[in-house]
């Protein structure tokens, strides 16, 4: 968007053809206004403190505390009569402590790469097929912390054949390492902008094809992250493509993805993902399989509901959820997890006779949901 440092300081209108780059291919986030986005990235605790909000309303955790206070058999019963003081402070402490470890991230559509510097772009409007940029907040961000997810384009699913495999290991770049019945998914794997450094490494494929009844979800409902259920050794990162003025045109390089997870569904409005990153290393912030429904209130927006065939990239710390299907019908779910996996849950995963697990991957035989 900007060719020189001097041009960053000019109050100039920049125009770009949308079909040539990511910003035009990803919808703007309509659940937050520009003022909200200008405050990002920041911790959830900072985001809400600026609004004068320190606690986040009624949650299952608060319900359990209040029930325990009224239960004579519970140690919490000694707090009866102190609901507006001690109990309130306990709950405020719990909710605020978690908010300190949730980062609210910038929508990927508003992250640019200007002369190798990742920046936040705000105050843009779309007029027909053109985006106009008025100003940009020039800030340097860590590629592992600025974006939680981004859209990578659309895919075309093959005819459904009731396949159901989960976290099946395969060699990225070698489709012959997968069973023949999964060959139809080669085109979807090829559309994932997986970093070339993954070639020759063991990645993990999930394909779930099934009939779904109305008001039921095919995959896991409730807000959750993949960590620690899928334990990734290094934090995934996103680096936006470089944007340069070049003569009368504009040159855009490709976005780069370091690790992470790619997924898509054949049915729209059955998945939702949020611009946030949860630090799963904090005790109690997620349950043993990544559940974090109690964090929903602090995320600051309603999330993005994915369209049919929309391919996204996200980190293992990105909150997401499956949604009930409005009408009955076949649904196909596709996911590729890149190589940085440290644990493989045997009870929930599908082995591949052609590809053994890497020696450094720990096989867990217990149920991750027990």
mmCIF file of C-alpha atoms in Angstrom:
data_model
loop_
_atom_site.group_PDB
_atom_site.id
_atom_site.type_symbol
_atom_site.label_atom_id
_atom_site.label_comp_id
_atom_site.label_asym_id
_atom_site.label_seq_id
_atom_site.Cartn_x
_atom_site.Cartn_y
_atom_site.Cartn_z
ATOM 1 C CA UNK A 1 0.000 0.000 0.000
ATOM 2 C CA UNK A 2 2.894 2.340 0.722
ATOM 3 C CA UNK A 3 6.118 2.574 -1.289
ATOM 4 C CA UNK A 4 8.203 4.774 1.044
ATOM 5 C CA UNK A 5 8.259 5.807 4.670
ATOM 6 C CA UNK A 6 7.366 9.359 3.644
ATOM 7 C CA UNK A 7 4.181 8.155 1.959
ATOM 8 C CA UNK A 8 3.017 6.672 5.261
ATOM 9 C CA UNK A 9 2.824 10.134 6.749
ATOM 10 C CA UNK A 10 0.839 11.684 3.930
ATOM 11 C CA UNK A 11 -2.916 12.020 4.246
ATOM 12 C CA UNK A 12 -3.397 10.379 0.854
ATOM 13 C CA UNK A 13 -6.098 8.140 -0.606
ATOM 14 C CA UNK A 14 -4.799 4.790 -1.826
ATOM 15 C CA UNK A 15 -6.699 2.688 -4.331
ATOM 16 C CA UNK A 16 -6.264 -1.044 -4.986
ATOM 17 C CA UNK A 17 -8.027 -3.550 -7.210
ATOM 18 C CA UNK A 18 -9.586 -5.989 -4.777
ATOM 19 C CA UNK A 19 -9.430 -9.140 -6.826
ATOM 20 C CA UNK A 20 -5.635 -9.251 -6.675
ATOM 21 C CA UNK A 21 -5.054 -9.498 -2.963
ATOM 22 C CA UNK A 22 -6.267 -10.908 0.308
ATOM 23 C CA UNK A 23 -8.020 -7.854 1.741
ATOM 24 C CA UNK A 24 -10.535 -7.895 -1.074
ATOM 25 C CA UNK A 25 -11.042 -11.645 -0.827
ATOM 26 C CA UNK A 26 -11.901 -11.582 2.869
ATOM 27 C CA UNK A 27 -14.990 -9.880 4.215
ATOM 28 C CA UNK A 28 -14.595 -7.031 6.656
ATOM 29 C CA UNK A 29 -15.453 -7.855 10.253
ATOM 30 C CA UNK A 30 -18.961 -6.438 10.698
ATOM 31 C CA UNK A 31 -19.268 -7.217 14.411
ATOM 32 C CA UNK A 32 -16.898 -4.411 15.471
ATOM 33 C CA UNK A 33 -16.533 -0.815 14.458
ATOM 34 C CA UNK A 34 -13.367 0.993 13.441
ATOM 35 C CA UNK A 35 -12.848 2.420 16.925
ATOM 36 C CA UNK A 36 -12.838 -1.090 18.394
ATOM 37 C CA UNK A 37 -10.408 -2.403 15.797
ATOM 38 C CA UNK A 38 -8.052 0.526 16.373
ATOM 39 C CA UNK A 39 -7.572 -0.705 19.939
ATOM 40 C CA UNK A 40 -6.316 -4.080 18.745
ATOM 41 C CA UNK A 41 -4.280 -6.125 19.372
ATOM 42 C CA UNK A 42 -4.618 -5.988 23.127
ATOM 43 C CA UNK A 43 -5.383 -8.212 26.070
ATOM 44 C CA UNK A 44 -9.059 -8.731 26.848
ATOM 45 C CA UNK A 45 -8.459 -7.246 30.298
ATOM 46 C CA UNK A 46 -7.186 -4.008 28.726
ATOM 47 C CA UNK A 47 -9.998 -3.929 26.184
ATOM 48 C CA UNK A 48 -12.716 -4.135 28.841
ATOM 49 C CA UNK A 49 -10.949 -1.977 31.447
ATOM 50 C CA UNK A 50 -11.081 0.918 28.966
ATOM 51 C CA UNK A 51 -14.847 0.486 28.958
ATOM 52 C CA UNK A 52 -15.005 0.397 32.750
ATOM 53 C CA UNK A 53 -16.023 -3.280 32.840
ATOM 54 C CA UNK A 54 -14.113 -5.513 35.254
ATOM 55 C CA UNK A 55 -16.277 -8.635 35.418
ATOM 56 C CA UNK A 56 -18.272 -10.334 32.721
ATOM 57 C CA UNK A 57 -21.725 -11.170 33.986
ATOM 58 C CA UNK A 58 -23.469 -14.441 34.750
ATOM 59 C CA UNK A 59 -21.491 -17.559 33.826
ATOM 60 C CA UNK A 60 -21.566 -21.247 34.835
ATOM 61 C CA UNK A 61 -18.612 -20.540 37.148
ATOM 62 C CA UNK A 62 -20.567 -17.879 39.014
ATOM 63 C CA UNK A 63 -23.574 -20.193 39.225
ATOM 64 C CA UNK A 64 -21.455 -22.927 40.799
ATOM 65 C CA UNK A 65 -20.019 -20.499 43.339
ATOM 66 C CA UNK A 66 -23.459 -19.172 44.293
ATOM 67 C CA UNK A 67 -24.919 -22.692 44.617
ATOM 68 C CA UNK A 68 -21.970 -23.770 46.760
ATOM 69 C CA UNK A 69 -22.422 -20.767 49.065
ATOM 70 C CA UNK A 70 -25.993 -21.946 49.783
ATOM 71 C CA UNK A 71 -24.967 -25.609 50.250
ATOM 72 C CA UNK A 72 -24.344 -26.352 53.919
ATOM 73 C CA UNK A 73 -22.182 -29.335 52.945
ATOM 74 C CA UNK A 74 -19.853 -27.140 50.912
ATOM 75 C CA UNK A 75 -16.839 -25.283 52.340
ATOM 76 C CA UNK A 76 -18.136 -22.247 50.425
ATOM 77 C CA UNK A 77 -21.112 -22.061 52.825
ATOM 78 C CA UNK A 78 -18.989 -20.033 55.251
ATOM 79 C CA UNK A 79 -19.270 -17.207 52.718
ATOM 80 C CA UNK A 80 -23.064 -16.983 52.977
ATOM 81 C CA UNK A 81 -24.034 -13.417 53.726
ATOM 82 C CA UNK A 82 -20.958 -12.100 51.982
ATOM 83 C CA UNK A 83 -22.215 -12.432 48.409
ATOM 84 C CA UNK A 84 -21.804 -8.726 47.637
ATOM 85 C CA UNK A 85 -18.300 -8.495 49.086
ATOM 86 C CA UNK A 86 -16.091 -11.585 49.356
ATOM 87 C CA UNK A 87 -17.933 -13.717 46.786
ATOM 88 C CA UNK A 88 -18.035 -10.806 44.366
ATOM 89 C CA UNK A 89 -14.298 -10.250 44.757
ATOM 90 C CA UNK A 90 -13.563 -13.955 44.226
ATOM 91 C CA UNK A 91 -15.543 -14.027 41.016
ATOM 92 C CA UNK A 92 -14.072 -10.741 39.759
ATOM 93 C CA UNK A 93 -10.600 -12.126 40.412
ATOM 94 C CA UNK A 94 -11.309 -15.327 38.475
ATOM 95 C CA UNK A 95 -12.810 -13.612 35.442
ATOM 96 C CA UNK A 96 -10.241 -10.838 35.330
ATOM 97 C CA UNK A 97 -7.307 -13.212 35.715
ATOM 98 C CA UNK A 98 -8.364 -15.167 32.627
ATOM 99 C CA UNK A 99 -8.905 -11.941 30.683
ATOM 100 C CA UNK A 100 -5.230 -11.136 31.197
ATOM 101 C CA UNK A 101 -4.321 -14.194 29.140
ATOM 102 C CA UNK A 102 -6.633 -13.772 26.154
ATOM 103 C CA UNK A 103 -5.353 -11.575 23.337
ATOM 104 C CA UNK A 104 -7.927 -9.936 21.072
ATOM 105 C CA UNK A 105 -6.354 -9.872 17.628
ATOM 106 C CA UNK A 106 -6.684 -7.777 14.491
ATOM 107 C CA UNK A 107 -8.984 -9.062 11.723
ATOM 108 C CA UNK A 108 -6.674 -10.395 9.018
ATOM 109 C CA UNK A 109 -8.332 -8.170 6.420
ATOM 110 C CA UNK A 110 -6.802 -5.205 8.194
ATOM 111 C CA UNK A 111 -3.246 -6.410 8.556
ATOM 112 C CA UNK A 112 -0.722 -5.430 5.909
ATOM 113 C CA UNK A 113 2.971 -5.925 5.208
ATOM 114 C CA UNK A 114 4.607 -2.635 4.307
ATOM 115 C CA UNK A 115 8.327 -2.893 3.536
ATOM 116 C CA UNK A 116 8.655 -6.018 5.716
ATOM 117 C CA UNK A 117 6.814 -4.331 8.592
ATOM 118 C CA UNK A 118 3.485 -5.798 9.704
ATOM 119 C CA UNK A 119 0.995 -2.982 10.177
ATOM 120 C CA UNK A 120 -2.630 -2.453 11.041
ATOM 121 C CA UNK A 121 -4.782 -0.821 8.349
ATOM 122 C CA UNK A 122 -8.000 0.911 9.406
ATOM 123 C CA UNK A 123 -10.474 3.414 7.999
ATOM 124 C CA UNK A 124 -11.007 1.775 4.641
ATOM 125 C CA UNK A 125 -14.195 1.540 2.655
ATOM 126 C CA UNK A 126 -15.134 -0.570 -0.332
ATOM 127 C CA UNK A 127 -16.595 1.088 -3.418
ATOM 128 C CA UNK A 128 -17.655 -1.499 -6.009
ATOM 129 C CA UNK A 129 -14.453 -3.434 -6.770
ATOM 130 C CA UNK A 130 -12.010 -0.990 -5.212
ATOM 131 C CA UNK A 131 -10.756 -0.450 -1.639
ATOM 132 C CA UNK A 132 -9.769 3.061 -0.590
ATOM 133 C CA UNK A 133 -7.311 3.457 2.283
ATOM 134 C CA UNK A 134 -7.209 6.754 4.104
ATOM 135 C CA UNK A 135 -4.910 6.062 7.062
ATOM 136 C CA UNK A 136 -2.989 3.244 8.636
ATOM 137 C CA UNK A 137 -1.714 2.720 12.134
ATOM 138 C CA UNK A 138 1.932 1.839 11.577
ATOM 139 C CA UNK A 139 2.801 -0.627 14.309
ATOM 140 C CA UNK A 140 5.150 -3.576 14.310
ATOM 141 C CA UNK A 141 3.592 -6.880 15.391
ATOM 142 C CA UNK A 142 4.898 -10.351 16.061
ATOM 143 C CA UNK A 143 3.609 -12.649 13.298
ATOM 144 C CA UNK A 144 2.637 -15.168 15.978
ATOM 145 C CA UNK A 145 0.388 -12.701 17.772
ATOM 146 C CA UNK A 146 -1.272 -10.355 15.293
ATOM 147 C CA UNK A 147 -3.773 -12.697 13.570
ATOM 148 C CA UNK A 148 -5.850 -15.613 14.923
ATOM 149 C CA UNK A 149 -7.375 -16.737 11.625
ATOM 150 C CA UNK A 150 -7.762 -15.704 8.016
ATOM 151 C CA UNK A 151 -9.695 -16.818 4.966
ATOM 152 C CA UNK A 152 -7.612 -18.509 2.265
ATOM 153 C CA UNK A 153 -10.227 -18.759 -0.500
ATOM 154 C CA UNK A 154 -12.848 -21.336 -1.497
ATOM 155 C CA UNK A 155 -12.649 -25.072 -2.136
ATOM 156 C CA UNK A 156 -14.784 -27.540 -4.065
ATOM 157 C CA UNK A 157 -15.666 -30.712 -2.200
ATOM 158 C CA UNK A 158 -15.746 -34.060 -4.027
ATOM 159 C CA UNK A 159 -18.901 -36.215 -3.925
ATOM 160 C CA UNK A 160 -19.567 -37.472 -0.406
ATOM 161 C CA UNK A 161 -18.803 -41.143 0.286
ATOM 162 C CA UNK A 162 -19.362 -41.316 4.051
ATOM 163 C CA UNK A 163 -15.637 -41.107 4.844
ATOM 164 C CA UNK A 164 -14.684 -40.465 8.462
ATOM 165 C CA UNK A 165 -10.989 -40.199 9.313
ATOM 166 C CA UNK A 166 -9.501 -38.032 12.047
ATOM 167 C CA UNK A 167 -5.907 -36.813 12.385
ATOM 168 C CA UNK A 168 -4.630 -39.394 9.888
ATOM 169 C CA UNK A 169 -0.889 -38.914 9.322
ATOM 170 C CA UNK A 170 0.322 -38.373 5.755
ATOM 171 C CA UNK A 171 3.399 -36.989 4.050
ATOM 172 C CA UNK A 172 2.699 -33.478 2.829
ATOM 173 C CA UNK A 173 3.604 -33.247 -0.844
ATOM 174 C CA UNK A 174 3.119 -36.987 -1.414
ATOM 175 C CA UNK A 175 -0.517 -37.900 -1.930
ATOM 176 C CA UNK A 176 0.431 -41.549 -2.470
ATOM 177 C CA UNK A 177 1.042 -41.638 1.283
ATOM 178 C CA UNK A 178 -2.753 -41.491 1.798
ATOM 179 C CA UNK A 179 -5.198 -44.364 1.220
ATOM 180 C CA UNK A 180 -6.710 -44.355 -2.266
ATOM 181 C CA UNK A 181 -10.211 -43.466 -1.001
ATOM 182 C CA UNK A 182 -8.870 -40.076 0.122
ATOM 183 C CA UNK A 183 -7.385 -39.223 -3.271
ATOM 184 C CA UNK A 184 -10.348 -36.977 -4.088
ATOM 185 C CA UNK A 185 -9.163 -34.602 -1.368
ATOM 186 C CA UNK A 186 -5.838 -33.899 -3.078
ATOM 187 C CA UNK A 187 -7.251 -30.726 -4.673
ATOM 188 C CA UNK A 188 -8.352 -29.394 -1.271
ATOM 189 C CA UNK A 189 -4.952 -30.101 0.258
ATOM 190 C CA UNK A 190 -3.294 -28.353 -2.685
ATOM 191 C CA UNK A 191 -5.435 -25.256 -2.086
ATOM 192 C CA UNK A 192 -4.133 -24.911 1.469
ATOM 193 C CA UNK A 193 -1.288 -22.362 1.342
ATOM 194 C CA UNK A 194 0.907 -24.584 3.493
ATOM 195 C CA UNK A 195 4.479 -23.391 3.876
ATOM 196 C CA UNK A 196 6.983 -25.165 1.618
ATOM 197 C CA UNK A 197 8.982 -26.069 4.718
ATOM 198 C CA UNK A 198 6.279 -28.644 5.496
ATOM 199 C CA UNK A 199 7.010 -30.698 2.374
ATOM 200 C CA UNK A 200 8.181 -34.174 3.251
ATOM 201 C CA UNK A 201 6.954 -33.840 6.837
ATOM 202 C CA UNK A 202 4.104 -35.702 8.510
ATOM 203 C CA UNK A 203 0.912 -33.636 8.586
ATOM 204 C CA UNK A 204 -2.558 -34.791 9.681
ATOM 205 C CA UNK A 205 -5.766 -35.042 7.641
ATOM 206 C CA UNK A 206 -9.339 -35.075 8.914
ATOM 207 C CA UNK A 207 -12.287 -35.791 6.596
ATOM 208 C CA UNK A 208 -15.775 -36.218 8.054
ATOM 209 C CA UNK A 209 -18.653 -36.915 5.665
ATOM 210 C CA UNK A 210 -22.045 -37.692 7.164
ATOM 211 C CA UNK A 211 -25.766 -36.936 7.155
ATOM 212 C CA UNK A 212 -26.658 -34.372 9.809
ATOM 213 C CA UNK A 213 -30.138 -34.006 11.278
ATOM 214 C CA UNK A 214 -31.620 -30.512 11.682
ATOM 215 C CA UNK A 215 -30.564 -28.631 14.821
ATOM 216 C CA UNK A 216 -27.626 -31.002 15.290
ATOM 217 C CA UNK A 217 -23.922 -30.324 14.829
ATOM 218 C CA UNK A 218 -21.622 -32.731 13.053
ATOM 219 C CA UNK A 219 -18.534 -31.628 14.976
ATOM 220 C CA UNK A 220 -17.855 -30.390 18.469
ATOM 221 C CA UNK A 221 -20.138 -27.672 19.802
ATOM 222 C CA UNK A 222 -19.153 -25.159 22.443
ATOM 223 C CA UNK A 223 -16.305 -22.691 22.357
ATOM 224 C CA UNK A 224 -12.913 -24.426 22.359
ATOM 225 C CA UNK A 225 -9.354 -24.282 21.118
ATOM 226 C CA UNK A 226 -7.356 -27.168 19.690
ATOM 227 C CA UNK A 227 -4.648 -26.868 22.346
ATOM 228 C CA UNK A 228 -4.175 -28.904 24.452
ATOM 229 C CA UNK A 229 -6.320 -31.455 22.595
ATOM 230 C CA UNK A 230 -3.975 -31.102 19.625
ATOM 231 C CA UNK A 231 -0.753 -30.024 21.286
ATOM 232 C CA UNK A 232 1.357 -27.951 18.927
ATOM 233 C CA UNK A 233 5.004 -27.538 19.814
ATOM 234 C CA UNK A 234 5.517 -24.062 18.349
ATOM 235 C CA UNK A 235 2.999 -21.253 18.081
ATOM 236 C CA UNK A 236 1.680 -20.912 14.510
ATOM 237 C CA UNK A 237 2.235 -17.578 12.804
ATOM 238 C CA UNK A 238 0.816 -15.508 9.938
ATOM 239 C CA UNK A 239 2.770 -13.017 7.837
ATOM 240 C CA UNK A 240 0.713 -10.959 5.376
ATOM 241 C CA UNK A 241 1.907 -10.584 1.806
ATOM 242 C CA UNK A 242 3.972 -7.521 0.970
ATOM 243 C CA UNK A 243 2.172 -4.632 -0.691
ATOM 244 C CA UNK A 244 4.139 -2.277 -2.951
ATOM 245 C CA UNK A 245 3.349 0.527 -5.361
ATOM 246 C CA UNK A 246 5.112 -0.370 -8.616
ATOM 247 C CA UNK A 247 4.723 2.223 -11.382
ATOM 248 C CA UNK A 248 1.021 2.660 -12.040
ATOM 249 C CA UNK A 249 0.131 -0.747 -10.643
ATOM 250 C CA UNK A 250 0.337 -2.573 -7.343
ATOM 251 C CA UNK A 251 2.323 -5.700 -6.578
ATOM 252 C CA UNK A 252 1.217 -8.126 -3.870
ATOM 253 C CA UNK A 253 3.216 -11.105 -2.687
ATOM 254 C CA UNK A 254 1.546 -14.090 -1.064
ATOM 255 C CA UNK A 255 0.613 -14.317 2.593
ATOM 256 C CA UNK A 256 2.837 -16.741 4.495
ATOM 257 C CA UNK A 257 1.618 -19.236 7.078
ATOM 258 C CA UNK A 258 3.868 -20.831 9.656
ATOM 259 C CA UNK A 259 2.272 -24.066 10.851
ATOM 260 C CA UNK A 260 -1.312 -23.898 12.026
ATOM 261 C CA UNK A 261 -4.559 -25.546 10.968
ATOM 262 C CA UNK A 262 -6.604 -25.349 7.749
ATOM 263 C CA UNK A 263 -10.297 -26.246 7.646
ATOM 264 C CA UNK A 264 -13.423 -25.955 5.515
ATOM 265 C CA UNK A 265 -17.005 -27.227 5.481
ATOM 266 C CA UNK A 266 -19.418 -27.904 2.643
ATOM 267 C CA UNK A 267 -22.342 -26.384 4.583
ATOM 268 C CA UNK A 268 -22.445 -22.726 5.500
ATOM 269 C CA UNK A 269 -23.228 -21.357 8.967
ATOM 270 C CA UNK A 270 -22.011 -24.537 10.688
ATOM 271 C CA UNK A 271 -18.695 -23.169 12.004
ATOM 272 C CA UNK A 272 -17.746 -19.996 13.821
ATOM 273 C CA UNK A 273 -14.272 -18.650 14.569
ATOM 274 C CA UNK A 274 -13.050 -15.700 16.644
ATOM 275 C CA UNK A 275 -10.274 -13.124 16.346
ATOM 276 C CA UNK A 276 -8.603 -14.048 19.618
ATOM 277 C CA UNK A 277 -5.732 -16.112 21.003
ATOM 278 C CA UNK A 278 -5.983 -18.020 24.294
ATOM 279 C CA UNK A 279 -2.862 -18.782 26.299
ATOM 280 C CA UNK A 280 -3.638 -22.433 27.097
ATOM 281 C CA UNK A 281 -0.619 -22.671 29.409
ATOM 282 C CA UNK A 282 -2.524 -20.814 32.149
ATOM 283 C CA UNK A 283 -4.017 -23.345 34.631
ATOM 284 C CA UNK A 284 -7.809 -23.491 34.403
ATOM 285 C CA UNK A 285 -8.202 -21.162 31.425
ATOM 286 C CA UNK A 286 -9.294 -24.125 29.268
ATOM 287 C CA UNK A 287 -10.383 -27.596 30.316
ATOM 288 C CA UNK A 288 -8.433 -30.765 29.581
ATOM 289 C CA UNK A 289 -9.691 -30.865 25.997
ATOM 290 C CA UNK A 290 -9.518 -27.165 25.196
ATOM 291 C CA UNK A 291 -13.049 -26.135 26.195
ATOM 292 C CA UNK A 292 -13.352 -22.430 26.983
ATOM 293 C CA UNK A 293 -17.050 -21.549 26.870
ATOM 294 C CA UNK A 294 -16.545 -19.364 29.941
ATOM 295 C CA UNK A 295 -14.345 -17.024 27.859
ATOM 296 C CA UNK A 296 -17.051 -16.185 25.318
ATOM 297 C CA UNK A 297 -18.101 -12.983 27.078
ATOM 298 C CA UNK A 298 -14.628 -11.470 27.006
ATOM 299 C CA UNK A 299 -13.886 -11.961 23.292
ATOM 300 C CA UNK A 300 -15.374 -8.590 22.379
ATOM 301 C CA UNK A 301 -17.242 -9.674 19.245
ATOM 302 C CA UNK A 302 -19.643 -12.296 17.937
ATOM 303 C CA UNK A 303 -17.139 -14.138 15.767
ATOM 304 C CA UNK A 304 -17.189 -14.921 12.062
ATOM 305 C CA UNK A 305 -19.632 -17.538 10.787
ATOM 306 C CA UNK A 306 -18.027 -19.386 7.898
ATOM 307 C CA UNK A 307 -19.653 -19.775 4.504
ATOM 308 C CA UNK A 308 -19.984 -23.022 2.610
ATOM 309 C CA UNK A 309 -16.662 -24.098 1.059
ATOM 310 C CA UNK A 310 -14.742 -21.271 2.757
ATOM 311 C CA UNK A 311 -11.182 -22.352 3.572
ATOM 312 C CA UNK A 312 -9.562 -20.765 6.610
ATOM 313 C CA UNK A 313 -6.226 -20.909 8.396
ATOM 314 C CA UNK A 314 -6.151 -20.608 12.168
ATOM 315 C CA UNK A 315 -3.844 -21.266 15.102
ATOM 316 C CA UNK A 316 -4.261 -23.977 17.731
ATOM 317 C CA UNK A 317 -5.081 -21.189 20.231
ATOM 318 C CA UNK A 318 -7.944 -19.687 18.201
ATOM 319 C CA UNK A 319 -11.428 -20.087 19.780
ATOM 320 C CA UNK A 320 -13.932 -21.723 17.442
ATOM 321 C CA UNK A 321 -17.053 -23.869 17.542
ATOM 322 C CA UNK A 322 -19.341 -26.025 15.441
ATOM 323 C CA UNK A 323 -22.906 -24.749 15.002
ATOM 324 C CA UNK A 324 -26.136 -26.743 14.625
ATOM 325 C CA UNK A 325 -27.172 -27.336 11.038
ATOM 326 C CA UNK A 326 -30.424 -25.563 10.231
ATOM 327 C CA UNK A 327 -31.696 -28.171 7.790
ATOM 328 C CA UNK A 328 -31.043 -31.885 7.393
ATOM 329 C CA UNK A 329 -28.478 -32.929 4.824
ATOM 330 C CA UNK A 330 -25.003 -34.153 4.024
ATOM 331 C CA UNK A 331 -22.070 -32.219 5.457
ATOM 332 C CA UNK A 332 -18.410 -32.632 4.603
ATOM 333 C CA UNK A 333 -15.708 -31.356 6.917
ATOM 334 C CA UNK A 334 -12.053 -31.025 5.891
ATOM 335 C CA UNK A 335 -9.034 -30.177 8.063
ATOM 336 C CA UNK A 336 -5.264 -30.320 7.758
ATOM 337 C CA UNK A 337 -3.084 -29.912 10.844
ATOM 338 C CA UNK A 338 0.528 -29.129 10.002
ATOM 339 C CA UNK A 339 3.516 -31.019 11.350
ATOM 340 C CA UNK A 340 4.088 -29.308 14.715
ATOM 341 C CA UNK A 341 2.107 -31.841 16.713
ATOM 342 C CA UNK A 342 3.462 -33.401 19.883
ATOM 343 C CA UNK A 343 0.549 -35.643 21.034
ATOM 344 C CA UNK A 344 -1.668 -37.989 19.012
ATOM 345 C CA UNK A 345 -4.786 -39.379 20.702
ATOM 346 C CA UNK A 346 -5.172 -42.984 19.575
ATOM 347 C CA UNK A 347 -8.824 -43.356 20.649
ATOM 348 C CA UNK A 348 -9.908 -40.392 18.544
ATOM 349 C CA UNK A 349 -7.528 -40.624 15.597
ATOM 350 C CA UNK A 350 -7.180 -42.778 12.491
ATOM 351 C CA UNK A 351 -3.869 -44.584 11.855
ATOM 352 C CA UNK A 352 -2.384 -44.762 8.383
ATOM 353 C CA UNK A 353 -0.713 -48.083 7.518
ATOM 354 C CA UNK A 354 1.436 -46.236 4.988
ATOM 355 C CA UNK A 355 2.790 -43.573 7.363
ATOM 356 C CA UNK A 356 4.001 -44.198 10.909
ATOM 357 C CA UNK A 357 3.878 -41.396 13.414
ATOM 358 C CA UNK A 358 7.103 -39.430 13.886
ATOM 359 C CA UNK A 359 9.291 -40.733 16.705
ATOM 360 C CA UNK A 360 8.889 -37.538 18.714
ATOM 361 C CA UNK A 361 5.062 -37.688 18.757
ATOM 362 C CA UNK A 362 3.646 -39.033 22.018
ATOM 363 C CA UNK A 363 0.770 -41.483 21.542
ATOM 364 C CA UNK A 364 -1.921 -41.002 24.200
ATOM 365 C CA UNK A 365 -4.190 -44.034 24.668
ATOM 366 C CA UNK A 366 -6.562 -42.502 27.213
ATOM 367 C CA UNK A 367 -9.667 -40.637 26.022
ATOM 368 C CA UNK A 368 -9.020 -36.915 25.884
ATOM 369 C CA UNK A 369 -12.667 -36.349 26.840
ATOM 370 C CA UNK A 370 -12.683 -38.499 30.000
#
